[in-house]
PDB file of C-alpha atoms in Angstrom:
ATOM      1  CA  MET A   1      58.368 -65.443 -64.841  1.00 78.00           C
ATOM      2  CA  ASN A   2      54.690 -66.415 -64.810  1.00 96.00           C
ATOM      3  CA  ARG A   3      52.071 -64.011 -63.496  1.00 96.00           C
ATOM      4  CA  PRO A   4      51.486 -65.636 -60.072  1.00 97.00           C
ATOM      5  CA  THR A   5      55.222 -65.597 -59.377  1.00 97.00           C
ATOM      6  CA  GLU A   6      55.491 -62.025 -60.643  1.00 97.00           C
ATOM      7  CA  LEU A   7      52.579 -60.945 -58.436  1.00 97.00           C
ATOM      8  CA  CYS A   8      54.086 -62.665 -55.413  1.00 98.00           C
ATOM      9  CA  GLU A   9      57.477 -61.043 -55.892  1.00 97.00           C
ATOM     10  CA  ASN A  10      56.032 -57.588 -56.565  1.00 97.00           C
ATOM     11  CA  VAL A  11      53.875 -57.759 -53.452  1.00 98.00           C
ATOM     12  CA  THR A  12      56.783 -58.934 -51.315  1.00 98.00           C
ATOM     13  CA  THR A  13      59.067 -56.205 -52.673  1.00 98.00           C
ATOM     14  CA  ALA A  14      56.471 -53.496 -52.075  1.00 98.00           C
ATOM     15  CA  LEU A  15      55.953 -54.628 -48.486  1.00 98.00           C
ATOM     16  CA  GLU A  16      59.671 -54.999 -47.845  1.00 97.00           C
ATOM     17  CA  LYS A  17      60.224 -51.368 -48.834  1.00 97.00           C
ATOM     18  CA  HIS A  18      57.946 -50.276 -45.999  1.00 97.00           C
ATOM     19  CA  ARG A  19      59.518 -52.373 -43.262  1.00 97.00           C
ATOM     20  CA  ASP A  20      59.168 -50.621 -39.910  1.00 96.00           C
ATOM     21  CA  GLU A  21      61.353 -51.975 -37.137  1.00 95.00           C
ATOM     22  CA  ASN A  22      59.536 -49.904 -34.516  1.00 95.00           C
ATOM     23  CA  GLN A  23      56.251 -51.606 -35.320  1.00 97.00           C
ATOM     24  CA  ARG A  24      57.668 -55.047 -36.047  1.00 97.00           C
ATOM     25  CA  ILE A  25      58.398 -56.137 -32.484  1.00 96.00           C
ATOM     26  CA  PRO A  26      55.020 -55.204 -30.933  1.00 97.00           C
ATOM     27  CA  MET A  27      53.212 -56.824 -33.882  1.00 98.00           C
ATOM     28  CA  GLU A  28      55.210 -60.016 -33.465  1.00 97.00           C
ATOM     29  CA  ASN A  29      54.588 -59.986 -29.726  1.00 97.00           C
ATOM     30  CA  TYR A  30      50.847 -59.554 -30.284  1.00 96.00           C
ATOM     31  CA  MET A  31      50.865 -62.710 -32.393  1.00 96.00           C
ATOM     32  CA  LYS A  32      52.797 -64.600 -29.688  1.00 96.00           C
ATOM     33  CA  ASN A  33      55.917 -64.540 -31.890  1.00 97.00           C
ATOM     34  CA  HIS A  34      54.533 -67.225 -34.164  1.00 97.00           C
ATOM     35  CA  PHE A  35      55.518 -65.260 -37.282  1.00 98.00           C
ATOM     36  CA  PRO A  36      57.978 -62.563 -38.363  1.00 98.00           C
ATOM     37  CA  PHE A  37      56.469 -59.275 -39.509  1.00 98.00           C
ATOM     38  CA  PHE A  38      57.581 -56.402 -41.687  1.00 98.00           C
ATOM     39  CA  GLY A  39      55.923 -54.142 -39.131  1.00 98.00           C
ATOM     40  CA  ILE A  40      53.234 -52.673 -41.414  1.00 98.00           C
ATOM     41  CA  LYS A  41      49.912 -51.802 -39.819  1.00 97.00           C
ATOM     42  CA  ALA A  42      46.659 -52.661 -41.584  1.00 97.00           C
ATOM     43  CA  PRO A  43      45.821 -49.179 -42.983  1.00 97.00           C
ATOM     44  CA  ASP A  44      49.319 -48.805 -44.438  1.00 97.00           C
ATOM     45  CA  ARG A  45      49.252 -52.337 -45.805  1.00 98.00           C
ATOM     46  CA  LYS A  46      45.966 -51.634 -47.602  1.00 97.00           C
ATOM     47  CA  ARG A  47      47.427 -48.462 -49.082  1.00 98.00           C
ATOM     48  CA  ILE A  48      50.522 -50.321 -50.310  1.00 98.00           C
ATOM     49  CA  LEU A  49      48.495 -53.155 -51.811  1.00 98.00           C
ATOM     50  CA  ALA A  50      45.851 -50.976 -53.494  1.00 98.00           C
ATOM     51  CA  PRO A  51      47.791 -50.308 -56.737  1.00 98.00           C
ATOM     52  CA  LEU A  52      48.840 -53.965 -56.959  1.00 97.00           C
ATOM     53  CA  LEU A  53      45.276 -55.169 -56.515  1.00 97.00           C
ATOM     54  CA  LYS A  54      44.340 -52.852 -59.371  1.00 96.00           C
ATOM     55  CA  GLU A  55      47.283 -53.883 -61.553  1.00 96.00           C
ATOM     56  CA  TYR A  56      46.480 -57.590 -61.212  1.00 96.00           C
ATOM     57  CA  ARG A  57      42.701 -57.345 -61.189  1.00 94.00           C
ATOM     58  CA  ASP A  58      42.468 -59.247 -64.490  1.00 94.00           C
ATOM     59  CA  ILE A  59      44.447 -62.325 -63.459  1.00 96.00           C
ATOM     60  CA  THR A  60      42.584 -65.599 -63.824  1.00 96.00           C
ATOM     61  CA  ALA A  61      41.018 -67.353 -60.869  1.00 97.00           C
ATOM     62  CA  ASP A  62      43.654 -70.079 -60.984  1.00 97.00           C
ATOM     63  CA  GLU A  63      46.466 -67.527 -61.137  1.00 97.00           C
ATOM     64  CA  ARG A  64      44.966 -65.835 -58.102  1.00 97.00           C
ATOM     65  CA  LEU A  65      44.915 -69.118 -56.178  1.00 98.00           C
ATOM     66  CA  GLU A  66      48.473 -69.958 -57.208  1.00 98.00           C
ATOM     67  CA  ALA A  67      49.745 -66.518 -56.186  1.00 98.00           C
ATOM     68  CA  ALA A  68      48.095 -66.897 -52.775  1.00 98.00           C
ATOM     69  CA  VAL A  69      49.873 -70.195 -52.180  1.00 98.00           C
ATOM     70  CA  LEU A  70      53.193 -68.603 -53.143  1.00 98.00           C
ATOM     71  CA  LEU A  71      52.614 -65.665 -50.800  1.00 98.00           C
ATOM     72  CA  PHE A  72      51.896 -68.046 -47.943  1.00 98.00           C
ATOM     73  CA  GLU A  73      55.332 -69.575 -48.529  1.00 98.00           C
ATOM     74  CA  LYS A  74      56.900 -66.246 -47.568  1.00 98.00           C
ATOM     75  CA  SER A  75      57.966 -65.757 -43.972  1.00 97.00           C
ATOM     76  CA  GLU A  76      56.451 -62.389 -43.126  1.00 98.00           C
ATOM     77  CA  ARG A  77      52.842 -62.371 -42.005  1.00 98.00           C
ATOM     78  CA  GLU A  78      51.923 -59.352 -44.123  1.00 98.00           C
ATOM     79  CA  CYS A  79      52.493 -61.516 -47.207  1.00 98.00           C
ATOM     80  CA  HIS A  80      49.855 -63.928 -45.951  1.00 98.00           C
ATOM     81  CA  TYR A  81      47.450 -61.057 -45.343  1.00 98.00           C
ATOM     82  CA  ALA A  82      48.137 -59.856 -48.882  1.00 98.00           C
ATOM     83  CA  ALA A  83      47.315 -63.317 -50.239  1.00 98.00           C
ATOM     84  CA  LEU A  84      43.931 -63.196 -48.544  1.00 98.00           C
ATOM     85  CA  ALA A  85      43.274 -59.694 -49.868  1.00 98.00           C
ATOM     86  CA  PHE A  86      43.827 -60.930 -53.424  1.00 97.00           C
ATOM     87  CA  LEU A  87      41.599 -63.953 -52.871  1.00 98.00           C
ATOM     88  CA  GLU A  88      38.842 -61.787 -51.439  1.00 97.00           C
ATOM     89  CA  LYS A  89      38.897 -59.638 -54.574  1.00 96.00           C
ATOM     90  CA  GLY A  90      38.164 -62.734 -56.646  1.00 96.00           C
ATOM     91  CA  ILE A  91      35.608 -64.309 -54.342  1.00 95.00           C
ATOM     92  CA  LYS A  92      32.635 -63.773 -56.666  1.00 93.00           C
ATOM     93  CA  LYS A  93      34.379 -65.718 -59.428  1.00 93.00           C
ATOM     94  CA  ALA A  94      35.947 -68.410 -57.266  1.00 96.00           C
ATOM     95  CA  PRO A  95      35.929 -71.734 -59.155  1.00 97.00           C
ATOM     96  CA  GLU A  96      34.560 -74.878 -57.570  1.00 98.00           C
ATOM     97  CA  HIS A  97      38.016 -76.269 -56.843  1.00 98.00           C
ATOM     98  CA  SER A  98      39.111 -73.153 -54.928  1.00 98.00           C
ATOM     99  CA  ILE A  99      37.889 -74.780 -51.707  1.00 98.00           C
ATOM    100  CA  ASP A 100      40.904 -77.091 -51.910  1.00 98.00           C
ATOM    101  CA  THR A 101      43.248 -74.113 -51.844  1.00 98.00           C
ATOM    102  CA  TYR A 102      41.315 -72.505 -49.007  1.00 98.00           C
ATOM    103  CA  LYS A 103      41.745 -75.665 -46.940  1.00 98.00           C
ATOM    104  CA  GLN A 104      45.429 -75.787 -47.829  1.00 98.00           C
ATOM    105  CA  LEU A 105      45.865 -72.217 -46.618  1.00 98.00           C
ATOM    106  CA  LEU A 106      43.915 -72.975 -43.430  1.00 98.00           C
ATOM    107  CA  MET A 107      46.623 -75.482 -42.594  1.00 98.00           C
ATOM    108  CA  THR A 108      49.573 -73.361 -43.743  1.00 98.00           C
ATOM    109  CA  LYS A 109      51.192 -71.368 -40.909  1.00 98.00           C
ATOM    110  CA  PRO A 110      47.785 -71.294 -39.192  1.00 98.00           C
ATOM    111  CA  TRP A 111      46.718 -68.944 -36.458  1.00 98.00           C
ATOM    112  CA  TRP A 112      43.422 -67.217 -35.749  1.00 98.00           C
ATOM    113  CA  ASP A 113      44.233 -64.083 -37.760  1.00 97.00           C
ATOM    114  CA  THR A 114      44.344 -65.872 -41.130  1.00 98.00           C
ATOM    115  CA  VAL A 115      42.105 -68.814 -40.293  1.00 98.00           C
ATOM    116  CA  ASP A 116      39.128 -66.681 -39.316  1.00 98.00           C
ATOM    117  CA  MET A 117      39.242 -64.653 -42.511  1.00 98.00           C
ATOM    118  CA  ILE A 118      39.582 -67.789 -44.634  1.00 98.00           C
ATOM    119  CA  ALA A 119      36.736 -69.499 -42.777  1.00 98.00           C
ATOM    120  CA  SER A 120      34.180 -66.699 -42.569  1.00 98.00           C
ATOM    121  CA  THR A 121      34.957 -64.681 -45.704  1.00 98.00           C
ATOM    122  CA  LEU A 122      36.515 -67.007 -48.276  1.00 98.00           C
ATOM    123  CA  CYS A 123      34.834 -70.280 -47.331  1.00 98.00           C
ATOM    124  CA  GLY A 124      31.685 -68.409 -46.342  1.00 98.00           C
ATOM    125  CA  GLY A 125      31.547 -66.719 -49.740  1.00 98.00           C
ATOM    126  CA  TYR A 126      32.346 -69.974 -51.498  1.00 98.00           C
ATOM    127  CA  PHE A 127      29.437 -71.837 -49.887  1.00 98.00           C
ATOM    128  CA  LEU A 128      27.017 -69.090 -50.838  1.00 97.00           C
ATOM    129  CA  ARG A 129      28.182 -69.608 -54.426  1.00 97.00           C
ATOM    130  CA  TYR A 130      28.110 -73.421 -54.209  1.00 98.00           C
ATOM    131  CA  GLU A 131      25.297 -74.017 -51.736  1.00 97.00           C
ATOM    132  CA  ASP A 132      25.246 -77.794 -52.178  1.00 98.00           C
ATOM    133  CA  LYS A 133      28.816 -77.969 -50.872  1.00 98.00           C
ATOM    134  CA  LEU A 134      28.123 -76.403 -47.462  1.00 98.00           C
ATOM    135  CA  ARG A 135      26.814 -79.444 -45.629  1.00 98.00           C
ATOM    136  CA  PRO A 136      29.229 -82.088 -46.935  1.00 98.00           C
ATOM    137  CA  TYR A 137      32.309 -79.935 -46.374  1.00 98.00           C
ATOM    138  CA  THR A 138      31.157 -78.769 -42.948  1.00 98.00           C
ATOM    139  CA  GLU A 139      30.459 -82.348 -41.901  1.00 98.00           C
ATOM    140  CA  GLU A 140      33.846 -83.472 -43.200  1.00 98.00           C
ATOM    141  CA  TRP A 141      35.847 -80.609 -41.720  1.00 98.00           C
ATOM    142  CA  ARG A 142      34.335 -80.826 -38.246  1.00 98.00           C
ATOM    143  CA  GLU A 143      35.732 -84.370 -38.039  1.00 98.00           C
ATOM    144  CA  SER A 144      39.225 -83.284 -39.120  1.00 98.00           C
ATOM    145  CA  ASP A 145      42.308 -84.066 -37.038  1.00 98.00           C
ATOM    146  CA  HIS A 146      43.462 -80.505 -37.717  1.00 98.00           C
ATOM    147  CA  LEU A 147      42.394 -77.979 -35.062  1.00 98.00           C
ATOM    148  CA  TRP A 148      42.084 -75.045 -37.444  1.00 98.00           C
ATOM    149  CA  VAL A 149      40.018 -76.979 -39.981  1.00 98.00           C
ATOM    150  CA  ARG A 150      37.608 -77.907 -37.197  1.00 98.00           C
ATOM    151  CA  ARG A 151      37.458 -74.273 -36.078  1.00 98.00           C
ATOM    152  CA  SER A 152      36.685 -73.266 -39.647  1.00 98.00           C
ATOM    153  CA  SER A 153      33.740 -75.669 -39.814  1.00 98.00           C
ATOM    154  CA  VAL A 154      32.033 -73.667 -37.039  1.00 98.00           C
ATOM    155  CA  LEU A 155      32.716 -70.314 -38.683  1.00 98.00           C
ATOM    156  CA  HIS A 156      31.654 -70.917 -42.309  1.00 97.00           C
ATOM    157  CA  GLN A 157      28.239 -69.380 -41.709  1.00 98.00           C
ATOM    158  CA  LEU A 158      29.371 -66.572 -39.402  1.00 98.00           C
ATOM    159  CA  LYS A 159      28.161 -63.833 -41.774  1.00 98.00           C
ATOM    160  CA  TYR A 160      25.091 -65.610 -43.135  1.00 98.00           C
ATOM    161  CA  LYS A 161      22.422 -64.054 -40.879  1.00 98.00           C
ATOM    162  CA  GLU A 162      19.017 -65.115 -42.303  1.00 98.00           C
ATOM    163  CA  LYS A 163      20.721 -67.456 -44.752  1.00 98.00           C
ATOM    164  CA  THR A 164      22.170 -69.540 -41.928  1.00 98.00           C
ATOM    165  CA  ASP A 165      21.462 -73.273 -42.058  1.00 98.00           C
ATOM    166  CA  ALA A 166      20.652 -73.392 -38.351  1.00 98.00           C
ATOM    167  CA  PRO A 167      20.303 -77.195 -38.061  1.00 98.00           C
ATOM    168  CA  LEU A 168      23.771 -77.585 -39.601  1.00 98.00           C
ATOM    169  CA  LEU A 169      25.215 -74.929 -37.305  1.00 98.00           C
ATOM    170  CA  PHE A 170      23.832 -76.583 -34.181  1.00 98.00           C
ATOM    171  CA  GLU A 171      24.858 -80.049 -35.391  1.00 98.00           C
ATOM    172  CA  THR A 172      28.401 -78.799 -35.885  1.00 98.00           C
ATOM    173  CA  ILE A 173      28.466 -77.225 -32.436  1.00 98.00           C
ATOM    174  CA  ASP A 174      27.168 -80.519 -31.008  1.00 98.00           C
ATOM    175  CA  ALA A 175      30.048 -82.340 -32.660  1.00 98.00           C
ATOM    176  CA  LEU A 176      32.661 -80.039 -31.108  1.00 98.00           C
ATOM    177  CA  LYS A 177      31.123 -78.665 -27.911  1.00 98.00           C
ATOM    178  CA  HIS A 178      32.941 -81.027 -25.546  1.00 97.00           C
ATOM    179  CA  GLU A 179      36.418 -80.149 -26.761  1.00 97.00           C
ATOM    180  CA  LYS A 180      38.601 -78.518 -24.117  1.00 97.00           C
ATOM    181  CA  GLU A 181      40.360 -76.380 -26.688  1.00 98.00           C
ATOM    182  CA  PHE A 182      40.288 -72.594 -26.386  1.00 98.00           C
ATOM    183  CA  PHE A 183      40.034 -71.879 -30.115  1.00 98.00           C
ATOM    184  CA  ILE A 184      37.133 -74.312 -30.536  1.00 98.00           C
ATOM    185  CA  GLU A 185      35.320 -73.037 -27.450  1.00 98.00           C
ATOM    186  CA  LYS A 186      35.782 -69.461 -28.640  1.00 98.00           C
ATOM    187  CA  ALA A 187      34.600 -70.250 -32.184  1.00 98.00           C
ATOM    188  CA  ILE A 188      31.426 -71.889 -30.869  1.00 98.00           C
ATOM    189  CA  GLY A 189      30.678 -68.853 -28.710  1.00 98.00           C
ATOM    190  CA  TRP A 190      31.349 -66.492 -31.576  1.00 98.00           C
ATOM    191  CA  ALA A 191      29.091 -68.406 -33.944  1.00 98.00           C
ATOM    192  CA  LEU A 192      26.283 -68.504 -31.382  1.00 98.00           C
ATOM    193  CA  ARG A 193      26.662 -64.807 -30.599  1.00 98.00           C
ATOM    194  CA  GLU A 194      26.458 -63.811 -34.250  1.00 98.00           C
ATOM    195  CA  TYR A 195      23.449 -66.017 -34.907  1.00 98.00           C
ATOM    196  CA  SER A 196      21.712 -64.690 -31.793  1.00 97.00           C
ATOM    197  CA  LYS A 197      21.499 -61.345 -33.609  1.00 97.00           C
ATOM    198  CA  THR A 198      19.325 -63.075 -36.214  1.00 98.00           C
ATOM    199  CA  ASP A 199      17.425 -65.643 -34.149  1.00 97.00           C
ATOM    200  CA  ALA A 200      17.760 -65.056 -30.421  1.00 96.00           C
ATOM    201  CA  THR A 201      15.080 -67.626 -29.600  1.00 95.00           C
ATOM    202  CA  ALA A 202      16.949 -70.408 -31.394  1.00 97.00           C
ATOM    203  CA  VAL A 203      20.217 -69.672 -29.619  1.00 97.00           C
ATOM    204  CA  ILE A 204      18.596 -69.343 -26.186  1.00 96.00           C
ATOM    205  CA  GLY A 205      16.658 -72.550 -26.780  1.00 95.00           C
ATOM    206  CA  TYR A 206      19.795 -74.396 -27.829  1.00 97.00           C
ATOM    207  CA  LEU A 207      21.783 -73.225 -24.808  1.00 96.00           C
ATOM    208  CA  ASN A 208      18.923 -74.079 -22.460  1.00 94.00           C
ATOM    209  CA  GLN A 209      18.854 -77.632 -23.762  1.00 96.00           C
ATOM    210  CA  GLU A 210      22.516 -78.390 -24.403  1.00 96.00           C
ATOM    211  CA  GLU A 211      25.685 -78.364 -22.315  1.00 96.00           C
ATOM    212  CA  VAL A 212      28.506 -76.377 -23.844  1.00 97.00           C
ATOM    213  CA  ARG A 213      31.814 -75.270 -22.370  1.00 97.00           C
ATOM    214  CA  PRO A 214      31.521 -72.230 -20.036  1.00 97.00           C
ATOM    215  CA  LEU A 215      33.534 -70.014 -22.379  1.00 98.00           C
ATOM    216  CA  SER A 216      31.275 -70.908 -25.309  1.00 98.00           C
ATOM    217  CA  ARG A 217      28.168 -70.124 -23.251  1.00 97.00           C
ATOM    218  CA  ARG A 218      29.517 -66.765 -22.032  1.00 97.00           C
ATOM    219  CA  GLU A 219      30.562 -65.708 -25.514  1.00 97.00           C
ATOM    220  CA  GLY A 220      27.348 -66.983 -27.068  1.00 97.00           C
ATOM    221  CA  LEU A 221      25.148 -64.934 -24.723  1.00 97.00           C
ATOM    222  CA  LYS A 222      27.305 -61.805 -24.575  1.00 96.00           C
ATOM    223  CA  TRP A 223      25.370 -59.795 -27.180  1.00 96.00           C
ATOM    224  CA  LEU A 224      21.988 -60.814 -25.783  1.00 95.00           C
ATOM    225  CA  LYS A 225      22.991 -59.892 -22.233  1.00 94.00           C
ATOM    226  CA  SER A 226      24.084 -56.487 -23.448  1.00 91.00           C
ATOM    227  CA  LYS A 227      21.255 -55.701 -25.880  1.00 87.00           C
ATOM    228  CA  HIS A 228      18.258 -57.827 -24.864  1.00 87.00           C
ATOM    229  CA  PRO A 229      18.685 -59.047 -21.279  1.00 89.00           C
ATOM    230  CA  GLN A 230      14.912 -59.388 -20.910  1.00 88.00           C
ATOM    231  CA  LEU A 231      14.981 -62.318 -23.326  1.00 84.00           C
ATOM    232  CA  LEU A 232      17.220 -64.242 -20.949  1.00 87.00           C
ATOM    233  CA  GLU A 233      14.885 -63.629 -18.002  1.00 79.00           C
ATOM    234  CA  ALA A 234      11.841 -65.120 -19.676  1.00 61.00           C
TER     235      ALA A 234
END
C-alpha cells in the first residue's frame, strides 16, 4: 500500500470509529442532505486528525495531493474536510501543478463548505506563491461553465487585504455580476465586503458606478453600514 492510500485509509478508519448517529442527521440536514456524514463536529474532527497530521507531516507534496483526491472519493463529508486539512498543512510548499488538483476538487462533490475553503485558502495561498498565475487563472475560471469554478474566481483574493489586485477583482465581478445565481451573487457580496475593510472608498465607488444584483450590494455594504455608516452618507 502506497503512502497516499495508507493515509486515506487511516484517516477514514479514525473518523469511522467516532461516528455519532445523534449528530449525523442534523449535520446532513444542515447541508441539505447533499452528503452523508459520520456526525463528527469540527472540534472533535480536528482532535481526531491532529495525530495523523503529525504522523504524515513528511509526506511529499505530490503524495499529499494524491491522498486528498482519494479522500474526496469517500462518501462521508468529514473525509473531504480531512483532505483539505492535509492540503492546508502543505500550502507553503505547494508545487506549481497543485492548482490542477485544487480545480479538480472544486468540481468534486462541490458545495459551498469545501469550495470556499479551496478557493480562499488553497487557491488564495497558491496565487500568493505563484503571483504570475493569479490573473490568467482568474480570467479563465470566471468564464467556466462550472458554477463552483466561477464562484472560486471571485474568492481567490478574499484574504489578500492590501495585497488585493483590485482591478482584477472588479473585472471579475463585472464578468459575473448579472448572473441570477445565489452562490455567485453571495460570493460577489462577500468579496466586496471583505475588500471594503481594506479600501472602503474603492468599494463604495464601484457600487456607485456599477449595477450589481441586490443581494451582492446588500452583502457588499453590510460591514460598512455597521462600522462606518458615515462613509455611505457622503
